[in-house]
Amino acid sequence: MGRIPIMSDVTSANAALADALRRELAERGILTLNLIASPGAGKTALIEWTIKRLAGEYRIAVIEGDLTTRLDADRIIAAGAPAVQINTGGGCHLEARMIRDVLAQLSLDEVDILIIENVGNLVCPTGWDLGEDAKVVVASLPEGDDKPLKYPGAFDTAQAAVINKIDLEPYLPARVERLRANIARINPELDVFAVSCTTGAGVEAWLDWVRQRVQRKRAQGNEAS
Ligand code: MG
Ligand code: ZN
């Protein structure tokens, strides 16, 4: 009879599957990013900018995690990239097996960058490896500049942080520089970008980070082969 899995079995199975995914994606030279944020921080908007600005340079595909709708996947397709929707049916994070199950729906031979938009949640997505090369945490200024102190795990496990909605600073008590300082307190290694996905301010520096990561990924692939 099957036994009731305990958490450590579930997470170690997830880790093994994530490692297999990472190997497969690496063999294809695909850079994979896992975007984590609270609902409404602007993950989808950041992906839209990334698709539009890198069009003609890199081929991007997106896996969209949402509770029930496919609204974000439709936005991604409208922005010009293939998107696959995962509805978690209320589940608050994506798991490696969910990525595995939808990967065949993407033409991976035609993909340079795979972006996974996790379910809006700053807590448990940080504990689930999806086979990504990097986690990217998106924090918007209206959420407050103390976000990193309240949700350190998200900032601790990420390789980059994007501060969004900086154009709203004049109307808010939160300050971009305080948010930066709090991010640095939690994880001084993080690459931090301050952007507005409304005006496009700061987006170019984020795109340069993505470009560098793609180049590094390809260089690693060439070394391995
Ligand atoms: Mg979204
Ligand atoms: Zn969860």
PDB file of N, CA and C in Angstrom, residues 33-124:
ATOM      1  N   LEU A  33      14.493  31.224 -15.778  1.00  0.00           N
ATOM      2  CA  LEU A  33      14.303  32.139 -14.648  1.00  0.00           C
ATOM      3  C   LEU A  33      12.972  31.842 -13.976  1.00  0.00           C
ATOM      4  N   ASN A  34      12.972  31.858 -12.655  1.00  0.00           N
ATOM      5  CA  ASN A  34      11.771  31.600 -11.847  1.00  0.00           C
ATOM      6  C   ASN A  34      11.413  32.899 -11.122  1.00  0.00           C
ATOM      7  N   LEU A  35      10.332  33.544 -11.557  1.00  0.00           N
ATOM      8  CA  LEU A  35       9.945  34.853 -10.991  1.00  0.00           C
ATOM      9  C   LEU A  35       8.996  34.667  -9.816  1.00  0.00           C
ATOM     10  N   ILE A  36       9.374  35.257  -8.693  1.00  0.00           N
ATOM     11  CA  ILE A  36       8.610  35.126  -7.455  1.00  0.00           C
ATOM     12  C   ILE A  36       8.231  36.518  -6.952  1.00  0.00           C
ATOM     13  N   ALA A  37       6.990  36.680  -6.530  1.00  0.00           N
ATOM     14  CA  ALA A  37       6.531  37.975  -6.014  1.00  0.00           C
ATOM     15  C   ALA A  37       5.166  37.815  -5.371  1.00  0.00           C
ATOM     16  N   SER A  38       4.754  38.846  -4.644  1.00  0.00           N
ATOM     17  CA  SER A  38       3.381  38.912  -4.155  1.00  0.00           C
ATOM     18  C   SER A  38       2.443  39.144  -5.335  1.00  0.00           C
ATOM     19  N   PRO A  39       1.152  38.868  -5.165  1.00  0.00           N
ATOM     20  CA  PRO A  39       0.204  39.222  -6.227  1.00  0.00           C
ATOM     21  C   PRO A  39       0.240  40.724  -6.484  1.00  0.00           C
ATOM     22  N   GLY A  40       0.283  41.097  -7.758  1.00  0.00           N
ATOM     23  CA  GLY A  40       0.195  42.520  -8.105  1.00  0.00           C
ATOM     24  C   GLY A  40       1.502  43.278  -8.116  1.00  0.00           C
ATOM     25  N   ALA A  41       2.616  42.589  -7.887  1.00  0.00           N
ATOM     26  CA  ALA A  41       3.912  43.284  -7.861  1.00  0.00           C
ATOM     27  C   ALA A  41       4.384  43.672  -9.256  1.00  0.00           C
ATOM     28  N   GLY A  42       3.876  42.949 -10.265  1.00  0.00           N
ATOM     29  CA  GLY A  42       4.237  43.307 -11.639  1.00  0.00           C
ATOM     30  C   GLY A  42       5.104  42.278 -12.351  1.00  0.00           C
ATOM     31  N   LYS A  43       4.983  41.020 -11.967  1.00  0.00           N
ATOM     32  CA  LYS A  43       5.758  39.972 -12.649  1.00  0.00           C
ATOM     33  C   LYS A  43       5.402  39.901 -14.126  1.00  0.00           C
ATOM     34  N   THR A  44       4.106  39.881 -14.402  1.00  0.00           N
ATOM     35  CA  THR A  44       3.680  39.744 -15.800  1.00  0.00           C
ATOM     36  C   THR A  44       4.117  40.957 -16.614  1.00  0.00           C
ATOM     37  N   ALA A  45       4.000  42.148 -16.013  1.00  0.00           N
ATOM     38  CA  ALA A  45       4.409  43.363 -16.720  1.00  0.00           C
ATOM     39  C   ALA A  45       5.909  43.330 -17.025  1.00  0.00           C
ATOM     40  N   LEU A  46       6.715  42.845 -16.080  1.00  0.00           N
ATOM     41  CA  LEU A  46       8.161  42.741 -16.314  1.00  0.00           C
ATOM     42  C   LEU A  46       8.450  41.748 -17.449  1.00  0.00           C
ATOM     43  N   ILE A  47       7.710  40.658 -17.470  1.00  0.00           N
ATOM     44  CA  ILE A  47       7.900  39.675 -18.546  1.00  0.00           C
ATOM     45  C   ILE A  47       7.501  40.281 -19.896  1.00  0.00           C
ATOM     46  N   GLU A  48       6.419  41.058 -19.904  1.00  0.00           N
ATOM     47  CA  GLU A  48       5.996  41.704 -21.161  1.00  0.00           C
ATOM     48  C   GLU A  48       7.097  42.619 -21.711  1.00  0.00           C
ATOM     49  N   TRP A  49       7.694  43.435 -20.827  1.00  0.00           N
ATOM     50  CA  TRP A  49       8.800  44.306 -21.263  1.00  0.00           C
ATOM     51  C   TRP A  49       9.962  43.471 -21.785  1.00  0.00           C
ATOM     52  N   THR A  50      10.266  42.399 -21.079  1.00  0.00           N
ATOM     53  CA  THR A  50      11.406  41.555 -21.444  1.00  0.00           C
ATOM     54  C   THR A  50      11.191  40.938 -22.825  1.00  0.00           C
ATOM     55  N   ILE A  51       9.987  40.456 -23.066  1.00  0.00           N
ATOM     56  CA  ILE A  51       9.669  39.861 -24.375  1.00  0.00           C
ATOM     57  C   ILE A  51       9.790  40.905 -25.485  1.00  0.00           C
ATOM     58  N   LYS A  52       9.176  42.063 -25.250  1.00  0.00           N
ATOM     59  CA  LYS A  52       9.138  43.074 -26.322  1.00  0.00           C
ATOM     60  C   LYS A  52      10.521  43.638 -26.620  1.00  0.00           C
ATOM     61  N   ARG A  53      11.309  43.899 -25.549  1.00  0.00           N
ATOM     62  CA  ARG A  53      12.618  44.532 -25.755  1.00  0.00           C
ATOM     63  C   ARG A  53      13.677  43.546 -26.261  1.00  0.00           C
ATOM     64  N   LEU A  54      13.502  42.254 -25.964  1.00  0.00           N
ATOM     65  CA  LEU A  54      14.497  41.282 -26.423  1.00  0.00           C
ATOM     66  C   LEU A  54      14.064  40.580 -27.711  1.00  0.00           C
ATOM     67  N   ALA A  55      12.926  41.004 -28.256  1.00  0.00           N
ATOM     68  CA  ALA A  55      12.444  40.414 -29.517  1.00  0.00           C
ATOM     69  C   ALA A  55      13.502  40.609 -30.595  1.00  0.00           C
ATOM     70  N   GLY A  56      13.768  39.568 -31.361  1.00  0.00           N
ATOM     71  CA  GLY A  56      14.785  39.662 -32.406  1.00  0.00           C
ATOM     72  C   GLY A  56      16.176  39.332 -31.897  1.00  0.00           C
ATOM     73  N   GLU A  57      16.353  39.362 -30.569  1.00  0.00           N
ATOM     74  CA  GLU A  57      17.635  39.040 -29.956  1.00  0.00           C
ATOM     75  C   GLU A  57      17.605  37.611 -29.403  1.00  0.00           C
ATOM     76  N   TYR A  58      16.580  37.348 -28.584  1.00  0.00           N
ATOM     77  CA  TYR A  58      16.417  36.026 -27.975  1.00  0.00           C
ATOM     78  C   TYR A  58      14.972  35.573 -28.101  1.00  0.00           C
ATOM     79  N   ARG A  59      14.801  34.256 -28.196  1.00  0.00           N
ATOM     80  CA  ARG A  59      13.447  33.688 -28.250  1.00  0.00           C
ATOM     81  C   ARG A  59      13.031  33.282 -26.839  1.00  0.00           C
ATOM     82  N   ILE A  60      11.936  33.838 -26.396  1.00  0.00           N
ATOM     83  CA  ILE A  60      11.480  33.649 -25.023  1.00  0.00           C
ATOM     84  C   ILE A  60      10.197  32.823 -25.024  1.00  0.00           C
ATOM     85  N   ALA A  61      10.106  31.902 -24.073  1.00  0.00           N
ATOM     86  CA  ALA A  61       8.850  31.191 -23.819  1.00  0.00           C
ATOM     87  C   ALA A  61       8.533  31.328 -22.337  1.00  0.00           C
ATOM     88  N   VAL A  62       7.245  31.263 -22.016  1.00  0.00           N
ATOM     89  CA  VAL A  62       6.817  31.543 -20.646  1.00  0.00           C
ATOM     90  C   VAL A  62       5.909  30.431 -20.138  1.00  0.00           C
ATOM     91  N   ILE A  63       6.153  30.017 -18.901  1.00  0.00           N
ATOM     92  CA  ILE A  63       5.214  29.143 -18.192  1.00  0.00           C
ATOM     93  C   ILE A  63       4.566  29.994 -17.113  1.00  0.00           C
ATOM     94  N   GLU A  64       3.258  30.068 -17.161  1.00  0.00           N
ATOM     95  CA  GLU A  64       2.487  30.934 -16.269  1.00  0.00           C
ATOM     96  C   GLU A  64       1.812  30.111 -15.193  1.00  0.00           C
ATOM     97  N   GLY A  65       2.103  30.420 -13.936  1.00  0.00           N
ATOM     98  CA  GLY A  65       1.419  29.756 -12.837  1.00  0.00           C
ATOM     99  C   GLY A  65       0.353  30.669 -12.256  1.00  0.00           C
ATOM    100  N   ASP A  66      -0.858  30.177 -12.176  1.00  0.00           N
ATOM    101  CA  ASP A  66      -1.941  30.964 -11.590  1.00  0.00           C
ATOM    102  C   ASP A  66      -2.904  30.023 -10.883  1.00  0.00           C
ATOM    103  N   LEU A  67      -3.682  30.598  -9.990  1.00  0.00           N
ATOM    104  CA  LEU A  67      -4.635  29.775  -9.249  1.00  0.00           C
ATOM    105  C   LEU A  67      -5.688  29.194 -10.180  1.00  0.00           C
ATOM    106  N   THR A  68      -6.349  30.060 -10.956  1.00  0.00           N
ATOM    107  CA  THR A  68      -7.475  29.563 -11.763  1.00  0.00           C
ATOM    108  C   THR A  68      -7.557  30.114 -13.184  1.00  0.00           C
ATOM    109  N   THR A  69      -7.046  31.313 -13.424  1.00  0.00           N
ATOM    110  CA  THR A  69      -7.312  31.930 -14.737  1.00  0.00           C
ATOM    111  C   THR A  69      -6.149  31.727 -15.699  1.00  0.00           C
ATOM    112  N   ARG A  70      -6.374  32.101 -16.974  1.00  0.00           N
ATOM    113  CA  ARG A  70      -5.283  32.162 -17.936  1.00  0.00           C
ATOM    114  C   ARG A  70      -5.109  33.599 -18.460  1.00  0.00           C
ATOM    115  N   LEU A  71      -5.477  34.561 -17.632  1.00  0.00           N
ATOM    116  CA  LEU A  71      -5.385  35.968 -18.029  1.00  0.00           C
ATOM    117  C   LEU A  71      -3.953  36.369 -18.336  1.00  0.00           C
ATOM    118  N   ASP A  72      -3.002  35.947 -17.469  1.00  0.00           N
ATOM    119  CA  ASP A  72      -1.607  36.338 -17.668  1.00  0.00           C
ATOM    120  C   ASP A  72      -1.022  35.663 -18.910  1.00  0.00           C
ATOM    121  N   ALA A  73      -1.380  34.400 -19.132  1.00  0.00           N
ATOM    122  CA  ALA A  73      -0.879  33.705 -20.331  1.00  0.00           C
ATOM    123  C   ALA A  73      -1.362  34.434 -21.579  1.00  0.00           C
ATOM    124  N   ASP A  74      -2.582  34.912 -21.580  1.00  0.00           N
ATOM    125  CA  ASP A  74      -3.100  35.652 -22.733  1.00  0.00           C
ATOM    126  C   ASP A  74      -2.321  36.943 -22.945  1.00  0.00           C
ATOM    127  N   ARG A  75      -1.919  37.602 -21.837  1.00  0.00           N
ATOM    128  CA  ARG A  75      -1.106  38.824 -21.958  1.00  0.00           C
ATOM    129  C   ARG A  75       0.251  38.505 -22.581  1.00  0.00           C
ATOM    130  N   ILE A  76       0.843  37.387 -22.161  1.00  0.00           N
ATOM    131  CA  ILE A  76       2.155  36.997 -22.688  1.00  0.00           C
ATOM    132  C   ILE A  76       2.075  36.706 -24.177  1.00  0.00           C
ATOM    133  N   ILE A  77       1.032  35.998 -24.579  1.00  0.00           N
ATOM    134  CA  ILE A  77       0.853  35.681 -25.998  1.00  0.00           C
ATOM    135  C   ILE A  77       0.647  36.972 -26.789  1.00  0.00           C
ATOM    136  N   ALA A  78      -0.121  37.893 -26.231  1.00  0.00           N
ATOM    137  CA  ALA A  78      -0.328  39.187 -26.895  1.00  0.00           C
ATOM    138  C   ALA A  78       0.989  39.960 -27.018  1.00  0.00           C
ATOM    139  N   ALA A  79       1.906  39.764 -26.066  1.00  0.00           N
ATOM    140  CA  ALA A  79       3.212  40.433 -26.113  1.00  0.00           C
ATOM    141  C   ALA A  79       4.139  39.777 -27.135  1.00  0.00           C
ATOM    142  N   GLY A  80       3.773  38.587 -27.619  1.00  0.00           N
ATOM    143  CA  GLY A  80       4.526  37.991 -28.714  1.00  0.00           C
ATOM    144  C   GLY A  80       5.324  36.752 -28.386  1.00  0.00           C
ATOM    145  N   ALA A  81       5.056  36.111 -27.256  1.00  0.00           N
ATOM    146  CA  ALA A  81       5.810  34.904 -26.903  1.00  0.00           C
ATOM    147  C   ALA A  81       4.852  33.738 -26.658  1.00  0.00           C
ATOM    148  N   PRO A  82       5.321  32.517 -26.915  1.00  0.00           N
ATOM    149  CA  PRO A  82       4.490  31.365 -26.563  1.00  0.00           C
ATOM    150  C   PRO A  82       4.375  31.244 -25.041  1.00  0.00           C
ATOM    151  N   ALA A  83       3.197  30.863 -24.578  1.00  0.00           N
ATOM    152  CA  ALA A  83       2.977  30.713 -23.141  1.00  0.00           C
ATOM    153  C   ALA A  83       2.148  29.472 -22.868  1.00  0.00           C
ATOM    154  N   VAL A  84       2.504  28.786 -21.803  1.00  0.00           N
ATOM    155  CA  VAL A  84       1.728  27.644 -21.333  1.00  0.00           C
ATOM    156  C   VAL A  84       1.211  27.994 -19.947  1.00  0.00           C
ATOM    157  N   GLN A  85      -0.053  27.743 -19.738  1.00  0.00           N
ATOM    158  CA  GLN A  85      -0.666  28.055 -18.450  1.00  0.00           C
ATOM    159  C   GLN A  85      -0.696  26.816 -17.558  1.00  0.00           C
ATOM    160  N   ILE A  86      -0.306  27.005 -16.304  1.00  0.00           N
ATOM    161  CA  ILE A  86      -0.554  25.982 -15.284  1.00  0.00           C
ATOM    162  C   ILE A  86      -1.538  26.581 -14.297  1.00  0.00           C
ATOM    163  N   ASN A  87      -2.673  25.957 -14.135  1.00  0.00           N
ATOM    164  CA  ASN A  87      -3.600  26.371 -13.073  1.00  0.00           C
ATOM    165  C   ASN A  87      -3.422  25.423 -11.903  1.00  0.00           C
ATOM    166  N   THR A  88      -3.090  25.979 -10.766  1.00  0.00           N
ATOM    167  CA  THR A  88      -2.805  25.131  -9.602  1.00  0.00           C
ATOM    168  C   THR A  88      -4.076  24.753  -8.854  1.00  0.00           C
ATOM    169  N   GLY A  89      -5.221  25.299  -9.278  1.00  0.00           N
ATOM    170  CA  GLY A  89      -6.473  24.976  -8.598  1.00  0.00           C
ATOM    171  C   GLY A  89      -6.467  25.405  -7.146  1.00  0.00           C
ATOM    172  N   GLY A  90      -5.834  26.534  -6.878  1.00  0.00           N
ATOM    173  CA  GLY A  90      -5.775  27.041  -5.513  1.00  0.00           C
ATOM    174  C   GLY A  90      -4.431  26.812  -4.847  1.00  0.00           C
ATOM    175  N   GLY A  91      -3.619  25.920  -5.409  1.00  0.00           N
ATOM    176  CA  GLY A  91      -2.278  25.668  -4.861  1.00  0.00           C
ATOM    177  C   GLY A  91      -1.439  26.934  -4.936  1.00  0.00           C
ATOM    178  N   CYS A  92      -0.653  27.201  -3.882  1.00  0.00           N
ATOM    179  CA  CYS A  92      -0.032  28.510  -3.729  1.00  0.00           C
ATOM    180  C   CYS A  92       1.391  28.572  -4.259  1.00  0.00           C
ATOM    181  N   HIS A  93       1.854  27.542  -4.956  1.00  0.00           N
ATOM    182  CA  HIS A  93       3.191  27.571  -5.547  1.00  0.00           C
ATOM    183  C   HIS A  93       3.248  26.558  -6.691  1.00  0.00           C
ATOM    184  N   LEU A  94       4.271  26.686  -7.535  1.00  0.00           N
ATOM    185  CA  LEU A  94       4.523  25.678  -8.568  1.00  0.00           C
ATOM    186  C   LEU A  94       5.510  24.658  -8.042  1.00  0.00           C
ATOM    187  N   GLU A  95       5.423  23.436  -8.573  1.00  0.00           N
ATOM    188  CA  GLU A  95       6.369  22.371  -8.232  1.00  0.00           C
ATOM    189  C   GLU A  95       7.003  21.846  -9.518  1.00  0.00           C
ATOM    190  N   ALA A  96       8.159  21.204  -9.380  1.00  0.00           N
ATOM    191  CA  ALA A  96       8.923  20.745 -10.546  1.00  0.00           C
ATOM    192  C   ALA A  96       8.092  19.808 -11.423  1.00  0.00           C
ATOM    193  N   ARG A  97       7.257  18.959 -10.794  1.00  0.00           N
ATOM    194  CA  ARG A  97       6.469  18.017 -11.609  1.00  0.00           C
ATOM    195  C   ARG A  97       5.483  18.763 -12.519  1.00  0.00           C
ATOM    196  N   MET A  98       5.010  19.920 -12.085  1.00  0.00           N
ATOM    197  CA  MET A  98       4.085  20.712 -12.912  1.00  0.00           C
ATOM    198  C   MET A  98       4.811  21.251 -14.145  1.00  0.00           C
ATOM    199  N   ILE A  99       6.076  21.659 -13.940  1.00  0.00           N
ATOM    200  CA  ILE A  99       6.890  22.143 -15.069  1.00  0.00           C
ATOM    201  C   ILE A  99       7.142  20.986 -16.028  1.00  0.00           C
ATOM    202  N   ARG A 100       7.553  19.856 -15.451  1.00  0.00           N
ATOM    203  CA  ARG A 100       7.783  18.648 -16.258  1.00  0.00           C
ATOM    204  C   ARG A 100       6.574  18.330 -17.147  1.00  0.00           C
ATOM    205  N   ASP A 101       5.376  18.424 -16.562  1.00  0.00           N
ATOM    206  CA  ASP A 101       4.160  18.021 -17.272  1.00  0.00           C
ATOM    207  C   ASP A 101       3.815  18.927 -18.450  1.00  0.00           C
ATOM    208  N   VAL A 102       4.256  20.182 -18.420  1.00  0.00           N
ATOM    209  CA  VAL A 102       3.873  21.104 -19.511  1.00  0.00           C
ATOM    210  C   VAL A 102       5.018  21.384 -20.485  1.00  0.00           C
ATOM    211  N   LEU A 103       6.223  20.924 -20.153  1.00  0.00           N
ATOM    212  CA  LEU A 103       7.396  21.297 -20.956  1.00  0.00           C
ATOM    213  C   LEU A 103       7.248  20.867 -22.423  1.00  0.00           C
ATOM    214  N   ALA A 104       6.619  19.719 -22.639  1.00  0.00           N
ATOM    215  CA  ALA A 104       6.474  19.207 -24.003  1.00  0.00           C
ATOM    216  C   ALA A 104       5.565  20.087 -24.861  1.00  0.00           C
ATOM    217  N   GLN A 105       4.798  20.957 -24.219  1.00  0.00           N
ATOM    218  CA  GLN A 105       3.917  21.838 -24.986  1.00  0.00           C
ATOM    219  C   GLN A 105       4.680  23.014 -25.602  1.00  0.00           C
ATOM    220  N   LEU A 106       5.947  23.189 -25.191  1.00  0.00           N
ATOM    221  CA  LEU A 106       6.761  24.265 -25.753  1.00  0.00           C
ATOM    222  C   LEU A 106       7.752  23.678 -26.753  1.00  0.00           C
ATOM    223  N   SER A 107       7.992  24.395 -27.847  1.00  0.00           N
ATOM    224  CA  SER A 107       8.999  23.953 -28.818  1.00  0.00           C
ATOM    225  C   SER A 107      10.367  24.393 -28.302  1.00  0.00           C
ATOM    226  N   LEU A 108      10.980  23.557 -27.467  1.00  0.00           N
ATOM    227  CA  LEU A 108      12.193  23.974 -26.760  1.00  0.00           C
ATOM    228  C   LEU A 108      13.378  24.228 -27.690  1.00  0.00           C
ATOM    229  N   ASP A 109      13.331  23.625 -28.907  1.00  0.00           N
ATOM    230  CA  ASP A 109      14.405  23.884 -29.869  1.00  0.00           C
ATOM    231  C   ASP A 109      14.394  25.342 -30.318  1.00  0.00           C
ATOM    232  N   GLU A 110      13.278  26.007 -30.085  1.00  0.00           N
ATOM    233  CA  GLU A 110      13.145  27.400 -30.526  1.00  0.00           C
ATOM    234  C   GLU A 110      13.103  28.353 -29.340  1.00  0.00           C
ATOM    235  N   VAL A 111      13.733  27.957 -28.240  1.00  0.00           N
ATOM    236  CA  VAL A 111      13.691  28.784 -27.025  1.00  0.00           C
ATOM    237  C   VAL A 111      15.117  29.068 -26.526  1.00  0.00           C
ATOM    238  N   ASP A 112      15.391  30.337 -26.252  1.00  0.00           N
ATOM    239  CA  ASP A 112      16.662  30.717 -25.623  1.00  0.00           C
ATOM    240  C   ASP A 112      16.484  30.992 -24.135  1.00  0.00           C
ATOM    241  N   ILE A 113      15.340  31.555 -23.783  1.00  0.00           N
ATOM    242  CA  ILE A 113      15.067  31.909 -22.382  1.00  0.00           C
ATOM    243  C   ILE A 113      13.688  31.377 -22.004  1.00  0.00           C
ATOM    244  N   LEU A 114      13.643  30.615 -20.929  1.00  0.00           N
ATOM    245  CA  LEU A 114      12.357  30.150 -20.389  1.00  0.00           C
ATOM    246  C   LEU A 114      12.098  30.920 -19.100  1.00  0.00           C
ATOM    247  N   ILE A 115      10.987  31.645 -19.085  1.00  0.00           N
ATOM    248  CA  ILE A 115      10.617  32.383 -17.879  1.00  0.00           C
ATOM    249  C   ILE A 115       9.422  31.700 -17.238  1.00  0.00           C
ATOM    250  N   ILE A 116       9.554  31.383 -15.961  1.00  0.00           N
ATOM    251  CA  ILE A 116       8.455  30.785 -15.202  1.00  0.00           C
ATOM    252  C   ILE A 116       7.903  31.861 -14.271  1.00  0.00           C
ATOM    253  N   GLU A 117       6.635  32.208 -14.447  1.00  0.00           N
ATOM    254  CA  GLU A 117       5.991  33.138 -13.512  1.00  0.00           C
ATOM    255  C   GLU A 117       5.296  32.306 -12.445  1.00  0.00           C
ATOM    256  N   ASN A 118       5.844  32.358 -11.240  1.00  0.00           N
ATOM    257  CA  ASN A 118       5.277  31.559 -10.155  1.00  0.00           C
ATOM    258  C   ASN A 118       3.949  32.149  -9.692  1.00  0.00           C
ATOM    259  N   VAL A 119       3.221  31.398  -8.900  1.00  0.00           N
ATOM    260  CA  VAL A 119       1.979  31.894  -8.302  1.00  0.00           C
ATOM    261  C   VAL A 119       2.322  33.067  -7.383  1.00  0.00           C
ATOM    262  N   GLY A 120       1.469  34.098  -7.368  1.00  0.00           N
ATOM    263  CA  GLY A 120       1.726  35.272  -6.532  1.00  0.00           C
ATOM    264  C   GLY A 120       1.738  34.925  -5.057  1.00  0.00           C
ATOM    265  N   ASN A 121       2.937  34.922  -4.466  1.00  0.00           N
ATOM    266  CA  ASN A 121       3.114  34.441  -3.094  1.00  0.00           C
ATOM    267  C   ASN A 121       4.608  34.574  -2.779  1.00  0.00           C
ATOM    268  N   LEU A 122       4.954  35.232  -1.702  1.00  0.00           N
ATOM    269  CA  LEU A 122       6.378  35.429  -1.390  1.00  0.00           C
ATOM    270  C   LEU A 122       6.917  34.378  -0.425  1.00  0.00           C
ATOM    271  N   VAL A 123       6.083  33.437  -0.012  1.00  0.00           N
ATOM    272  CA  VAL A 123       6.529  32.496   1.016  1.00  0.00           C
ATOM    273  C   VAL A 123       6.956  31.157   0.404  1.00  0.00           C
ATOM    274  N   CYS A 124       6.004  30.262   0.128  1.00  0.00           N
ATOM    275  CA  CYS A 124       6.452  28.904  -0.198  1.00  0.00           C
ATOM    276  C   CYS A 124       7.079  28.715  -1.581  1.00  0.00           C
TER     277      CYS A 124
END
